[in-house]
Amino acid sequence: MDILSDDPVTDRIRASLLAGAIGDALGAPVEFHTIGRIRARHGVHGLRDYVPAYGRRGAVTDDTQMTLFTAEGLLEALRAPDSAPGSAIDAAYRRWLRPQPTPFPGAGRESGLLAEAALWATRAPGHTCLSALANPGRGLGERADNNSKGCGGVMRVAPIGLCRRVGDPFALASAAARLTHNHPSGYLAAAAFALLVRRLLDGEALRDALAVTLDRLAGEPGHEETTAALLQARALAEAGGPATPERLMQLGGGWVAEEALAIALWCALVAPDLESALLLAINHDGDSDSTGSLTGNLLGAALGMAAIPARWLADLELRECIVRVADELAAA
Ligand SMILES: [Mg+2]
């Protein structure tokens, strides 16, 4: 498959999903490691390349799996004009949930994303997503019955920003995250992230996209934590200074949504290129695969495929599947 597209928008949609998956895969082996442990194992500069996780180099985690299912649900909703996107995305998440921990049934037995063996693998899925999706009391498309703001809502909604048929990515990403995370910071961080992705895809500079996003957040009840996290990331970037793990960790660990978003924003603002941004995003005490994934989604949408190191594309799990989904989002 030719991974470069002549169409600039298709190129950036592919890059956003692929760089997100690369950030996820880079962070996967150190998701639960402190920076001290990362340095002890991988050297003073931390992890610089893929190392095996889940039995291979370039293995993705639940972040990329759920991102792909967000796209599949969204695309289904767009094909059936009278279907509600939130319900279609919920149904797709329930398909993601179903395989775990079932073994892959074999080639040709399933269609869509479930035809991919790697999407049947259990990759450290978040407890909140699992329990909300499996809750028999929650109807299709309904909000989660919890007060969670884990980063499981924000880390999966990039496709909503990347699909230009979605008129209001902020609103739909909020609804999609709220299926599993019903704390305002859990779903407003997702809403803000999808809007940032959209504005970057449309060619806006990150600082301008951030200003628009902060304006939109200001009208939402319960936005204060998310707004404060974004402002803190911007201030930390504007203060200058070395881009170190210690500096990143002033923004938190990224286990909760607004911190994960703030970390990704800071990495995207201060790193000179996509490669250094991803390495910055994964080397810290916190949720490395999710902050890597969000950073890749943002910068891929802004910079396109030319910014992605070829060596990381070569070993990336699900690469062809991700390009296929990106092209469907572009064609929608
Ligand atoms: Mg993960």
Coordinates of C-alpha atoms in Angstrom, one line a residue, residues 5-319:
S5 CA -1.6 10.5 -0.6
D6 CA -1.6 13.3 -3.2
D7 CA -4.6 14.9 -1.4
P8 CA -3.3 17.1 1.4
V9 CA -6.3 16.6 3.6
T10 CA -6.2 12.8 3.2
D11 CA -2.5 13.0 4.0
R12 CA -3.1 14.8 7.3
I13 CA -5.9 12.5 8.3
R14 CA -3.7 9.5 7.7
A15 CA -0.9 11.2 9.6
S16 CA -3.1 12.0 12.6
L17 CA -4.3 8.4 13.1
L18 CA -0.9 6.9 12.3
A19 CA 1.1 9.3 14.5
G20 CA -1.4 8.7 17.3
A21 CA -0.9 5.0 17.0
I22 CA 2.9 5.4 16.9
G23 CA 2.7 7.5 20.1
D24 CA 0.5 4.8 21.7
A25 CA 2.9 2.0 20.6
L26 CA 6.0 4.0 21.9
G27 CA 4.4 4.5 25.2
A28 CA 2.9 1.1 25.6
P29 CA 5.9 -0.6 27.3
V30 CA 6.3 2.2 29.8
E31 CA 2.6 3.1 30.6
F32 CA 3.0 2.0 34.2
H33 CA 6.7 2.9 34.7
T34 CA 8.1 6.0 36.5
I35 CA 10.6 8.2 34.8
G36 CA 13.2 6.8 37.2
R37 CA 12.5 3.3 36.1
I38 CA 12.4 4.3 32.4
R39 CA 15.8 5.9 32.7
A40 CA 17.3 3.0 34.6
R41 CA 16.1 0.6 31.9
H42 CA 16.5 2.7 28.7
G43 CA 19.2 5.2 29.5
V44 CA 19.5 8.8 30.7
H45 CA 17.5 10.1 27.7
G46 CA 14.7 7.7 28.3
L47 CA 12.9 5.5 25.7
R48 CA 13.9 6.6 22.2
D49 CA 12.3 3.9 20.0
Y50 CA 9.9 1.0 20.0
V51 CA 10.6 -1.8 22.5
P52 CA 8.5 -4.9 22.5
A53 CA 5.2 -4.8 24.4
Y54 CA 2.5 -7.4 24.2
G55 CA 4.9 -9.6 22.3
R56 CA 6.0 -7.4 19.5
R57 CA 7.5 -4.0 18.5
G58 CA 5.0 -1.4 17.5
A59 CA 2.1 -3.0 19.4
V60 CA -0.8 -0.5 20.0
T61 CA -3.0 -0.5 23.0
D62 CA -6.7 0.2 23.8
D63 CA -6.2 3.9 22.8
T64 CA -5.7 3.0 19.2
Q65 CA -8.2 0.2 19.3
M66 CA -11.0 2.4 20.6
T67 CA -10.0 5.3 18.2
L68 CA -10.6 2.9 15.3
F69 CA -13.9 1.8 16.7
T70 CA -14.9 5.5 17.1
A71 CA -14.2 5.9 13.4
E72 CA -16.2 2.8 12.4
G73 CA -19.2 3.8 14.4
L74 CA -19.1 7.4 13.0
L75 CA -18.8 6.1 9.4
E76 CA -21.7 3.8 9.9
A77 CA -23.8 6.7 11.2
L78 CA -22.9 8.8 8.2
R79 CA -24.0 6.0 5.8
A80 CA -27.4 5.7 7.5
P81 CA -28.7 9.3 7.6
D82 CA -31.4 8.6 10.2
S83 CA -29.1 6.9 12.7
A84 CA -27.9 8.8 15.8
P85 CA -24.0 9.1 15.7
G86 CA -23.8 8.7 19.5
S87 CA -25.6 5.4 19.3
A88 CA -23.6 4.1 16.4
I89 CA -20.4 5.0 18.1
D90 CA -21.7 3.3 21.3
A91 CA -22.5 0.2 19.3
A92 CA -19.0 0.2 17.8
Y93 CA -17.5 0.4 21.3
R94 CA -19.6 -2.6 22.4
R95 CA -18.1 -4.5 19.5
W96 CA -14.6 -3.6 20.7
L97 CA -15.6 -4.7 24.2
R98 CA -17.1 -8.0 23.1
P99 CA -13.8 -9.7 21.9
Q100 CA -12.1 -9.3 25.3
P101 CA -10.8 -11.7 26.3
T102 CA -12.2 -14.0 23.5
P103 CA -9.7 -15.5 21.1
F104 CA -9.8 -14.2 17.5
P105 CA -12.3 -16.5 15.7
G106 CA -10.1 -16.7 12.6
A107 CA -9.9 -15.0 9.2
G108 CA -13.1 -14.6 7.3
R109 CA -15.4 -15.1 10.3
E110 CA -16.0 -11.4 11.1
S111 CA -16.4 -8.2 9.1
G112 CA -15.2 -4.6 9.6
L113 CA -12.7 -4.0 12.3
L114 CA -13.4 -7.3 14.0
A115 CA -11.8 -9.0 11.0
E116 CA -8.5 -7.7 12.4
A117 CA -6.9 -10.1 14.9
A118 CA -5.1 -7.3 16.7
L119 CA -8.4 -5.8 17.6
W120 CA -9.3 -8.9 19.6
A121 CA -6.2 -8.6 21.7
T122 CA -6.6 -7.3 25.2
R123 CA -4.3 -4.2 25.6
A124 CA -4.7 -2.8 29.1
P125 CA -8.2 -1.5 28.6
G126 CA -9.4 1.1 31.1
H127 CA -11.6 -0.1 33.9
T128 CA -14.1 2.8 33.4
C129 CA -14.6 2.0 29.7
L130 CA -15.1 -1.7 30.4
S131 CA -17.6 -1.2 33.2
A132 CA -19.6 1.6 31.5
L133 CA -19.8 -0.3 28.2
A134 CA -20.7 -3.6 29.9
N135 CA -23.3 -2.0 32.2
P136 CA -26.7 -3.6 31.3
G137 CA -28.6 -0.7 32.8
R138 CA -27.2 1.8 30.3
G139 CA -29.2 2.0 27.1
L140 CA -27.5 2.4 23.7
G141 CA -26.2 6.0 23.3
E142 CA -26.9 6.9 26.9
R143 CA -24.5 8.7 29.3
A144 CA -22.4 6.6 31.7
D145 CA -23.7 6.4 35.2
N146 CA -20.5 7.5 36.8
N147 CA -18.4 10.5 37.7
S148 CA -15.2 9.5 36.0
K149 CA -12.8 11.8 34.2
G150 CA -10.1 9.2 33.3
C151 CA -8.4 9.8 30.0
G152 CA -10.3 6.9 28.3
G153 CA -12.8 9.4 26.9
V154 CA -10.4 11.8 25.3
M155 CA -7.9 9.3 23.9
R156 CA -10.3 7.8 21.4
V157 CA -12.1 10.8 19.7
A158 CA -9.6 12.0 17.1
P159 CA -11.7 10.6 14.2
I160 CA -14.5 12.9 15.1
G161 CA -12.2 15.9 14.6
L162 CA -10.8 14.3 11.4
C163 CA -14.2 13.7 9.7
R164 CA -15.2 17.0 8.1
R165 CA -18.8 15.7 7.6
V166 CA -19.2 16.2 11.4
G167 CA -20.3 19.8 11.6
D168 CA -19.6 20.2 15.3
P169 CA -16.8 17.9 16.5
F170 CA -16.8 19.5 19.9
A171 CA -20.4 18.5 20.6
L172 CA -20.1 15.0 19.1
A173 CA -16.8 14.2 20.9
S174 CA -18.4 15.3 24.1
A175 CA -21.3 12.9 23.6
A176 CA -19.0 10.1 22.5
A177 CA -16.8 10.5 25.6
R178 CA -19.8 10.8 27.9
L179 CA -20.9 7.2 27.0
T180 CA -18.2 6.1 29.4
H181 CA -17.0 9.2 31.3
N182 CA -19.7 11.4 32.8
H183 CA -17.5 13.9 34.8
P184 CA -17.4 17.3 32.9
S185 CA -13.6 17.2 32.7
G186 CA -13.8 13.6 31.2
Y187 CA -16.0 14.7 28.3
L188 CA -15.1 18.3 27.9
A189 CA -11.4 17.4 27.5
A190 CA -12.6 15.1 24.7
A191 CA -14.7 17.8 23.1
A192 CA -11.8 20.3 23.3
F193 CA -9.4 17.7 21.8
A194 CA -11.6 16.9 18.8
L195 CA -12.0 20.7 18.1
L196 CA -8.3 21.2 18.3
V197 CA -7.8 18.3 15.8
R198 CA -10.3 19.8 13.4
R199 CA -8.8 23.3 13.5
L200 CA -5.3 21.8 12.9
L201 CA -6.6 19.7 10.0
D202 CA -8.1 22.8 8.5
G203 CA -4.6 24.4 8.6
E204 CA -4.9 26.7 11.6
A205 CA -1.9 27.2 13.8
L206 CA -2.0 25.4 17.1
R207 CA -2.0 28.6 19.2
D208 CA -5.0 30.0 17.2
A209 CA -6.8 26.6 17.5
L210 CA -6.3 26.7 21.2
A211 CA -7.8 30.2 21.5
V212 CA -10.9 29.1 19.6
T213 CA -11.1 26.0 21.8
L214 CA -10.8 28.0 25.0
D215 CA -13.6 30.3 23.8
R216 CA -15.9 27.3 23.1
L217 CA -15.1 25.7 26.5
A218 CA -15.9 28.9 28.3
G219 CA -19.6 28.4 27.5
E220 CA -19.8 24.9 29.0
P221 CA -20.9 24.1 32.5
G222 CA -18.1 22.5 34.5
H223 CA -15.4 23.6 32.0
E224 CA -13.1 25.1 34.7
E225 CA -10.7 22.2 35.2
T226 CA -10.2 21.6 31.5
T227 CA -9.7 25.3 30.8
A228 CA -7.2 25.6 33.7
A229 CA -5.3 22.6 32.5
L230 CA -5.0 24.0 28.9
L231 CA -4.0 27.5 30.3
Q232 CA -1.4 25.9 32.5
A233 CA 0.1 24.0 29.5
R234 CA 0.2 27.2 27.4
A235 CA 1.8 29.2 30.2
L236 CA 4.4 26.4 30.8
A237 CA 5.2 26.5 27.1
E238 CA 5.5 30.3 27.0
A239 CA 7.7 30.3 30.0
G240 CA 10.4 28.5 27.9
G241 CA 13.0 26.4 29.6
P242 CA 14.1 22.9 28.8
A243 CA 11.6 20.3 27.6
T244 CA 12.2 17.7 30.3
P245 CA 10.1 15.0 31.9
E246 CA 10.2 16.9 35.1
R247 CA 8.8 20.0 33.5
L248 CA 6.1 17.9 31.8
M249 CA 5.1 16.4 35.1
Q250 CA 4.2 19.8 36.4
L251 CA 1.0 19.2 34.3
G252 CA 0.2 15.9 36.1
G253 CA 0.4 12.3 35.0
G254 CA -2.3 12.2 32.3
W255 CA -4.3 9.5 34.0
V256 CA -7.2 12.0 34.0
A257 CA -8.5 13.6 30.8
E258 CA -7.7 17.2 31.3
E259 CA -4.1 16.4 32.3
A260 CA -3.6 14.1 29.3
L261 CA -4.9 16.8 27.0
A262 CA -2.7 19.5 28.7
I263 CA 0.4 17.2 28.4
A264 CA -0.2 16.6 24.7
L265 CA -0.8 20.3 24.1
W266 CA 2.5 21.2 25.8
C267 CA 4.5 18.6 23.9
A268 CA 3.0 19.8 20.6
L269 CA 3.8 23.4 21.5
V270 CA 7.4 23.0 22.7
A271 CA 8.9 20.2 20.6
P272 CA 10.7 21.2 17.4
D273 CA 9.2 18.3 15.4
L274 CA 6.8 15.4 15.6
E275 CA 9.5 12.8 16.4
S276 CA 10.8 14.8 19.5
A277 CA 7.2 15.6 20.5
L278 CA 6.3 11.9 20.7
L279 CA 9.4 11.0 22.7
L280 CA 8.7 13.9 25.0
A281 CA 5.1 12.7 25.4
I282 CA 6.0 9.1 26.5
N283 CA 8.9 9.7 28.9
H284 CA 7.3 10.5 32.3
D285 CA 5.7 9.0 35.4
G286 CA 2.2 9.0 34.0
D287 CA 0.0 7.4 31.2
S288 CA 2.6 7.4 28.5
D289 CA 0.6 5.6 25.8
S290 CA -2.4 7.9 26.1
T291 CA -0.3 11.1 26.1
G292 CA 1.8 9.8 23.2
S293 CA -1.4 9.0 21.3
L294 CA -3.0 12.4 21.8
T295 CA 0.2 14.2 20.9
G296 CA 0.5 12.2 17.7
N297 CA -3.1 12.8 16.7
L298 CA -2.6 16.6 17.1
L299 CA 0.7 16.9 15.3
G300 CA -0.1 14.4 12.6
A301 CA -3.2 16.5 11.7
A302 CA -1.0 19.6 11.6
L303 CA 2.1 18.3 9.8
G304 CA 1.1 15.4 7.6
M305 CA 2.9 12.2 6.7
A306 CA 6.2 13.9 5.9
A307 CA 6.7 14.5 9.6
I308 CA 6.5 10.8 10.6
P309 CA 9.8 8.8 10.8
A310 CA 9.7 5.9 8.3
R311 CA 11.2 3.5 10.8
W312 CA 8.2 3.9 13.2
L313 CA 5.7 3.4 10.4
A314 CA 7.4 0.2 9.3
D315 CA 6.9 -1.7 12.5
L316 CA 3.5 -0.2 13.5
E317 CA 0.8 -2.8 14.2
L318 CA -2.5 -2.3 12.3
R319 CA -0.8 0.2 9.9

